[in-house]
PDB file of C-alpha atoms in Angstrom:
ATOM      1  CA  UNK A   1     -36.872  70.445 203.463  1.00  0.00           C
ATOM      2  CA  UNK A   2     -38.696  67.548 202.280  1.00  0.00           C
ATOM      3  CA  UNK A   3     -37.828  65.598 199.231  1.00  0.00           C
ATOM      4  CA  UNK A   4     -41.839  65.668 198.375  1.00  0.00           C
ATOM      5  CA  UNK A   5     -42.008  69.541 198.575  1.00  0.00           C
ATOM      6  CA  UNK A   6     -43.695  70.606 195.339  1.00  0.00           C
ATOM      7  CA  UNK A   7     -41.664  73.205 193.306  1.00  0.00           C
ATOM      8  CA  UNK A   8     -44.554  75.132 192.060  1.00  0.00           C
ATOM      9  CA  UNK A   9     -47.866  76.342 193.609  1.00  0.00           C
ATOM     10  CA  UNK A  10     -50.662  78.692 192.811  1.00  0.00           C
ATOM     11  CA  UNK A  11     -52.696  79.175 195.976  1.00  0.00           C
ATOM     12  CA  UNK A  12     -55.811  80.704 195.589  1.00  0.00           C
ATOM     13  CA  UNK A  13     -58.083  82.809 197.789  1.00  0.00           C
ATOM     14  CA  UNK A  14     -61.396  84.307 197.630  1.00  0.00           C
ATOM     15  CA  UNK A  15     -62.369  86.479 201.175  1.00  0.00           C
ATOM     16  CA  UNK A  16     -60.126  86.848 204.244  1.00  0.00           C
ATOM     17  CA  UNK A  17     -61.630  87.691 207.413  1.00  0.00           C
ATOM     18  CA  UNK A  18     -65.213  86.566 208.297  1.00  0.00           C
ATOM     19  CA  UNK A  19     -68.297  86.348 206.759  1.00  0.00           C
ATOM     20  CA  UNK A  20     -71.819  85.614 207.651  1.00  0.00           C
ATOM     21  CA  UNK A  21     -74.108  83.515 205.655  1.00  0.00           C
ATOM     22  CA  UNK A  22     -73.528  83.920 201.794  1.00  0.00           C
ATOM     23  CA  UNK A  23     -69.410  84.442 201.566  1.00  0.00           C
ATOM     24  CA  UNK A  24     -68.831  82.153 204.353  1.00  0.00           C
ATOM     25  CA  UNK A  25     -67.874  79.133 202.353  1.00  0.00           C
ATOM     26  CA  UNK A  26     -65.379  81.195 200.332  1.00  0.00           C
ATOM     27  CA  UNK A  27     -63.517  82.752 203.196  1.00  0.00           C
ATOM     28  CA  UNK A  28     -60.953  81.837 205.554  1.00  0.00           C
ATOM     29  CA  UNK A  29     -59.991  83.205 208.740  1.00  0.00           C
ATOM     30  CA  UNK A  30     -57.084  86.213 208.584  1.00  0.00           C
ATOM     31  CA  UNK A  31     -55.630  84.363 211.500  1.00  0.00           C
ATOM     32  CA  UNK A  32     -55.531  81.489 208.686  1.00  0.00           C
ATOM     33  CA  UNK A  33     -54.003  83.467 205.815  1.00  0.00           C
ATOM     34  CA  UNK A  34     -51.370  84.200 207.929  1.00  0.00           C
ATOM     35  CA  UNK A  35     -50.610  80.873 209.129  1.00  0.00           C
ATOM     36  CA  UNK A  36     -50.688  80.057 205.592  1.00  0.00           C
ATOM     37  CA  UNK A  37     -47.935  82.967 204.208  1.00  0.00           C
ATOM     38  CA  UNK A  38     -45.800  81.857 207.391  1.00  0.00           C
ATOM     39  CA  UNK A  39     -46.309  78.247 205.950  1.00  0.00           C
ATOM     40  CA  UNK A  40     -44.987  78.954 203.195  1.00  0.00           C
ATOM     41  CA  UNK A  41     -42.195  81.576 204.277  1.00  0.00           C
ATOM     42  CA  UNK A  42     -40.559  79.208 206.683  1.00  0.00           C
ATOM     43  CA  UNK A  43     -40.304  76.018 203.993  1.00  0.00           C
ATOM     44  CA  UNK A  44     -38.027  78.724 201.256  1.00  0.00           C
ATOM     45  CA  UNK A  45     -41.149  79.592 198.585  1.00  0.00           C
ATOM     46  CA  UNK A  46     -40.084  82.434 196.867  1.00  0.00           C
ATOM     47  CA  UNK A  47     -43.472  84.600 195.836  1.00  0.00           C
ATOM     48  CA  UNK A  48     -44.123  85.642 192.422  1.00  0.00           C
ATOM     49  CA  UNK A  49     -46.721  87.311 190.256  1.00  0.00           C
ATOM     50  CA  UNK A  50     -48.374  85.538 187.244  1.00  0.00           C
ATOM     51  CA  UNK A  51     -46.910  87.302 184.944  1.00  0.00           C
ATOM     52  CA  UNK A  52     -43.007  86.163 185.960  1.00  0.00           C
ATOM     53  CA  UNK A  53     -44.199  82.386 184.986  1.00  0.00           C
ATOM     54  CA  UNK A  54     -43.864  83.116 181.058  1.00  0.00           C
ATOM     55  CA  UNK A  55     -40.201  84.138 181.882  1.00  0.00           C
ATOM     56  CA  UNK A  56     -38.973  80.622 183.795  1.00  0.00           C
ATOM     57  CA  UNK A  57     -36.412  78.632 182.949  1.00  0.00           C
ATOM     58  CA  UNK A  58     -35.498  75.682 184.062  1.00  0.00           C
ATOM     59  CA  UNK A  59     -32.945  76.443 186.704  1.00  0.00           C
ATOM     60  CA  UNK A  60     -36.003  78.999 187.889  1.00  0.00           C
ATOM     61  CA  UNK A  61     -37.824  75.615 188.863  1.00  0.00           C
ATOM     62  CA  UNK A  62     -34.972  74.519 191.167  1.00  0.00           C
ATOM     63  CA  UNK A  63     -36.404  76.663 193.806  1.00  0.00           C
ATOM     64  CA  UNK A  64     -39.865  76.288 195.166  1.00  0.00           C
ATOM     65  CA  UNK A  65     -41.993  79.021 193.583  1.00  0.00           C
ATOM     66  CA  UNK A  66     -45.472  80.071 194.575  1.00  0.00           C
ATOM     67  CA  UNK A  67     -48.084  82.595 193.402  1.00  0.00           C
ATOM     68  CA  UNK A  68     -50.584  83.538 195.676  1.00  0.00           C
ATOM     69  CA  UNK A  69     -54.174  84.654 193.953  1.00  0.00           C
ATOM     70  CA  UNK A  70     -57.723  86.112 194.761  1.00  0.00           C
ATOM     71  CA  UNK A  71     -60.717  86.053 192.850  1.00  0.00           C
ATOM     72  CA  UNK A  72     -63.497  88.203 192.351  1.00  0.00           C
ATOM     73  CA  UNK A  73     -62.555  91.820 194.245  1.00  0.00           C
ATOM     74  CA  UNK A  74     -63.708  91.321 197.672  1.00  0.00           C
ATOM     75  CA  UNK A  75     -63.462  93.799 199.861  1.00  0.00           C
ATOM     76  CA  UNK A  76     -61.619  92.157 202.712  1.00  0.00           C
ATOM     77  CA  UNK A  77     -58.299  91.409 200.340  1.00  0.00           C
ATOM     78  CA  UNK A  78     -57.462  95.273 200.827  1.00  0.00           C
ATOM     79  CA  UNK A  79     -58.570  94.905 204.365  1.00  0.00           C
ATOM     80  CA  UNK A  80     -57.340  92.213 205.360  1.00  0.00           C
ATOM     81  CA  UNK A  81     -54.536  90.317 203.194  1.00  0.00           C
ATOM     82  CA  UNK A  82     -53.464  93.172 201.377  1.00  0.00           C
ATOM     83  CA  UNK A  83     -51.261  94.907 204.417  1.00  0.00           C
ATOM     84  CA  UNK A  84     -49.511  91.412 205.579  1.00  0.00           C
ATOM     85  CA  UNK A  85     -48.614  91.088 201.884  1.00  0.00           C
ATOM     86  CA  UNK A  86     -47.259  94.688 201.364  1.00  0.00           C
ATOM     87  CA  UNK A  87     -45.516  94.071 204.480  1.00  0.00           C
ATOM     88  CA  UNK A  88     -43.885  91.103 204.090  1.00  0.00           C
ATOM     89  CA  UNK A  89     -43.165  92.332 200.481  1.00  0.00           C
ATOM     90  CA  UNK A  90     -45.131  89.522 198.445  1.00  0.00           C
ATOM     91  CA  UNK A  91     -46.828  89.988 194.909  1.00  0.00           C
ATOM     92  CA  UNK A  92     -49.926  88.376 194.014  1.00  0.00           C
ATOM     93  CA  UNK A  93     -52.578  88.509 191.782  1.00  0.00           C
ATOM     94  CA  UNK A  94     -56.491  89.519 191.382  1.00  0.00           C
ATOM     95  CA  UNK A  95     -58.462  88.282 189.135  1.00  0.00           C
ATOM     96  CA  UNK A  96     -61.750  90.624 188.787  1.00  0.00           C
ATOM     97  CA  UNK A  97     -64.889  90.112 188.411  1.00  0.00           C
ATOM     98  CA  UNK A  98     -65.549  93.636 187.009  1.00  0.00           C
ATOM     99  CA  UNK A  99     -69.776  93.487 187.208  1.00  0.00           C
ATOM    100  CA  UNK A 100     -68.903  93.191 191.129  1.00  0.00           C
ATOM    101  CA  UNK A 101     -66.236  96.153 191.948  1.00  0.00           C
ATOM    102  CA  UNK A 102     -68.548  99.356 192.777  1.00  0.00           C
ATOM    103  CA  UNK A 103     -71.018  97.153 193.037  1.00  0.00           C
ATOM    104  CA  UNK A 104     -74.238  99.164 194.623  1.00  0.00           C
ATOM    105  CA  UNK A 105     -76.281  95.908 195.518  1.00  0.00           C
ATOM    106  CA  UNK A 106     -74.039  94.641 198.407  1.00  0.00           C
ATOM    107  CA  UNK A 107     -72.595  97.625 200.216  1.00  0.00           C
ATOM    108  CA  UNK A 108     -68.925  96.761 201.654  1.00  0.00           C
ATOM    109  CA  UNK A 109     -68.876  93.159 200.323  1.00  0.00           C
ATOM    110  CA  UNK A 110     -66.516  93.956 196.859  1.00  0.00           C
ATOM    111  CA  UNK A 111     -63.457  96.593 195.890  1.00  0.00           C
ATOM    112  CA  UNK A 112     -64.084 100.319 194.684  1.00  0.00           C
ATOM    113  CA  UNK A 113     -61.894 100.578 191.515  1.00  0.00           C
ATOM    114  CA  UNK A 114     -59.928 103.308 193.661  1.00  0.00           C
ATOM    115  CA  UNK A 115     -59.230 100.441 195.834  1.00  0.00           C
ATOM    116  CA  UNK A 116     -58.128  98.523 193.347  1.00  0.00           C
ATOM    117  CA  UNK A 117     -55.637 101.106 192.081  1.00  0.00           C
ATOM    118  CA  UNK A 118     -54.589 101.375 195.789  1.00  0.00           C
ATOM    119  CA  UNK A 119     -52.991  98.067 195.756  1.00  0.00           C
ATOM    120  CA  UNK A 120     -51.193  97.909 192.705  1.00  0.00           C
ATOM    121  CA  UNK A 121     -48.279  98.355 194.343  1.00  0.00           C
ATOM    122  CA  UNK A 122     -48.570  95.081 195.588  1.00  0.00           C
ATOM    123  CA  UNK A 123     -51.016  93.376 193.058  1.00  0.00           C
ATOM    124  CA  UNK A 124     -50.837  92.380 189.285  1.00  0.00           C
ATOM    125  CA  UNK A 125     -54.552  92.330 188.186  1.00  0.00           C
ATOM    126  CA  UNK A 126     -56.303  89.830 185.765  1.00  0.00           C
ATOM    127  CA  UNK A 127     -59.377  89.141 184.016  1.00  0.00           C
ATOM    128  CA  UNK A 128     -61.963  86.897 185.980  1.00  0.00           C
ATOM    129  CA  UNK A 129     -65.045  87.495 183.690  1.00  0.00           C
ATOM    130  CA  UNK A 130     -67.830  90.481 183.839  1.00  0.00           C
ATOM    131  CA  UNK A 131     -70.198  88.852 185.749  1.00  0.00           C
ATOM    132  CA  UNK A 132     -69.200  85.525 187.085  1.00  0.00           C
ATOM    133  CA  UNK A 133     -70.610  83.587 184.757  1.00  0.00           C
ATOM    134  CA  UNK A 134     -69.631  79.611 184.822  1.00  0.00           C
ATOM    135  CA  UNK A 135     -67.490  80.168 181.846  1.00  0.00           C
ATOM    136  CA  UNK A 136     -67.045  76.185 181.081  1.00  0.00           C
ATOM    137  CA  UNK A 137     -70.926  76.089 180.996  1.00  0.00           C
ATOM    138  CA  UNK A 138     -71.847  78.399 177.963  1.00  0.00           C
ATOM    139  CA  UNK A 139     -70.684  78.578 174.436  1.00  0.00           C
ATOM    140  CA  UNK A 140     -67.061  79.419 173.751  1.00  0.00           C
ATOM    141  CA  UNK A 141     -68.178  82.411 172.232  1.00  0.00           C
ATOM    142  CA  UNK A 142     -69.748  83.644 175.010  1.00  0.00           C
ATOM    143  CA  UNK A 143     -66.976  82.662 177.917  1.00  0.00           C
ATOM    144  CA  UNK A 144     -64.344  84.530 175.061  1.00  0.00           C
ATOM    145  CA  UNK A 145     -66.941  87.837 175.475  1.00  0.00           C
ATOM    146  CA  UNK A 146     -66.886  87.695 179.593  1.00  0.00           C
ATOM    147  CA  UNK A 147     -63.168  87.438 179.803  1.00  0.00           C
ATOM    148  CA  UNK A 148     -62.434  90.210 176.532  1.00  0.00           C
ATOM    149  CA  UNK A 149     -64.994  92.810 177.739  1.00  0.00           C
ATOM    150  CA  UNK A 150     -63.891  92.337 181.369  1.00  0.00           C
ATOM    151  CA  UNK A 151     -59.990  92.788 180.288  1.00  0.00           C
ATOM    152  CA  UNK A 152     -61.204  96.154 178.220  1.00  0.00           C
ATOM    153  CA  UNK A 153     -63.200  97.443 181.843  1.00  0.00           C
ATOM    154  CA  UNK A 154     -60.276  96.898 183.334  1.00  0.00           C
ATOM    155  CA  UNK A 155     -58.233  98.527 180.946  1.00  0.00           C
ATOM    156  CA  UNK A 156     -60.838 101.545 180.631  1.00  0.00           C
ATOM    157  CA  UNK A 157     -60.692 101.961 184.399  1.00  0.00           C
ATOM    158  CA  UNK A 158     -57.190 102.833 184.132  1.00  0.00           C
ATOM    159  CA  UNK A 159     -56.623 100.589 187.484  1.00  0.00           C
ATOM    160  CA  UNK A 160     -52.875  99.883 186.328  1.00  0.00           C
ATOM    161  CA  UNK A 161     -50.071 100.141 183.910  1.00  0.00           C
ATOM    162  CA  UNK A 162     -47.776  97.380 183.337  1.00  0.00           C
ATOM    163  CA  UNK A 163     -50.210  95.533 186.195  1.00  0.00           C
ATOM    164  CA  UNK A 164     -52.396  93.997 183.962  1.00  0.00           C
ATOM    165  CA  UNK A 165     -51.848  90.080 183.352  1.00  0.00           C
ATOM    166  CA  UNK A 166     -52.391  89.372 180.070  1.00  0.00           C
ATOM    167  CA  UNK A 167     -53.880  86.063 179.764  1.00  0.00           C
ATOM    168  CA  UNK A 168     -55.818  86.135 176.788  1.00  0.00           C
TER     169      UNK A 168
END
């Protein structure tokens, strides 16, 4: 193990698998992903949710932590990421965008809220905003509206139970 190791990481993710055209900059390769978790696996990172960070102490940081993370619902996390994680056993955490999951307009591209329910067993879920607005863009007002109304979807949705990372 190297001296220069960092103790913490939050490694985030948007699409696994492949995409054409629109998603493609967002996306890695599951052949990637997996490379990645192995990565990680092999040098003694311990995977948490979000929601364990609150409870650290010190001595919690003497290990090398990580917490892996998607954004916005796409489809391809329960297709493709979601079975090596509930396989190897590692939590992680999506952040939706909730304007995007039974989303009508792109068919196949973003989550089903029974989708999302499907993988709570391995996912904590968090507030990313209603539609995907650039939150550091518009008033404060506004960004505190996206991320509120999004949690209450969520919440409305009955996705989870205890899953729900409150950040707010």
């Amino acid at each position: 193990m190297s001296l220069f190791a960092p103790k913490f990481l939050l490694v985030a993710y948007h699409s696994i698998g492949s995409f054409d055209g629109r998603y493609r900059h967002i996306t890695i390769s599951l052949e990637m992903f997996q490379k990645h978790i192995a990565y990680l696996q092999k040098r003694g990172y311990i995977f948490r949710h979000f929601r364990d960070i609150p409870s650290y102490t010190k001595s919690d940081f003497q290990q090398r932590v990580v917490c892996v993370y998607f954004d916005d619902g796409f489809r391809s996390v329960l297709e493709n990421a979601y079975p090596i994680l509930k396989r190897e056993n590692i939590p992680a955490t999506l952040f939706l965008t909730t304007n995007y999951i039974d989303q009508k307009d792109v068919p196949g591209v973003y989550l089903s809220w029974n989708e999302v329910k499907k993988m709570s067993d391995v996912f904590e879920f968090g507030s990313h905003s209603v539609s995907h607005r650039k939150l550091n863009k518009i008033p404060f007002a506004e960004a505190k509206e996206e991320i509120i109304r999004s949690k209450e979807i969520i919440e409305e949705k009955n996705v989870i139970d205890d899953h729900l990372l409150d950040i707010i």
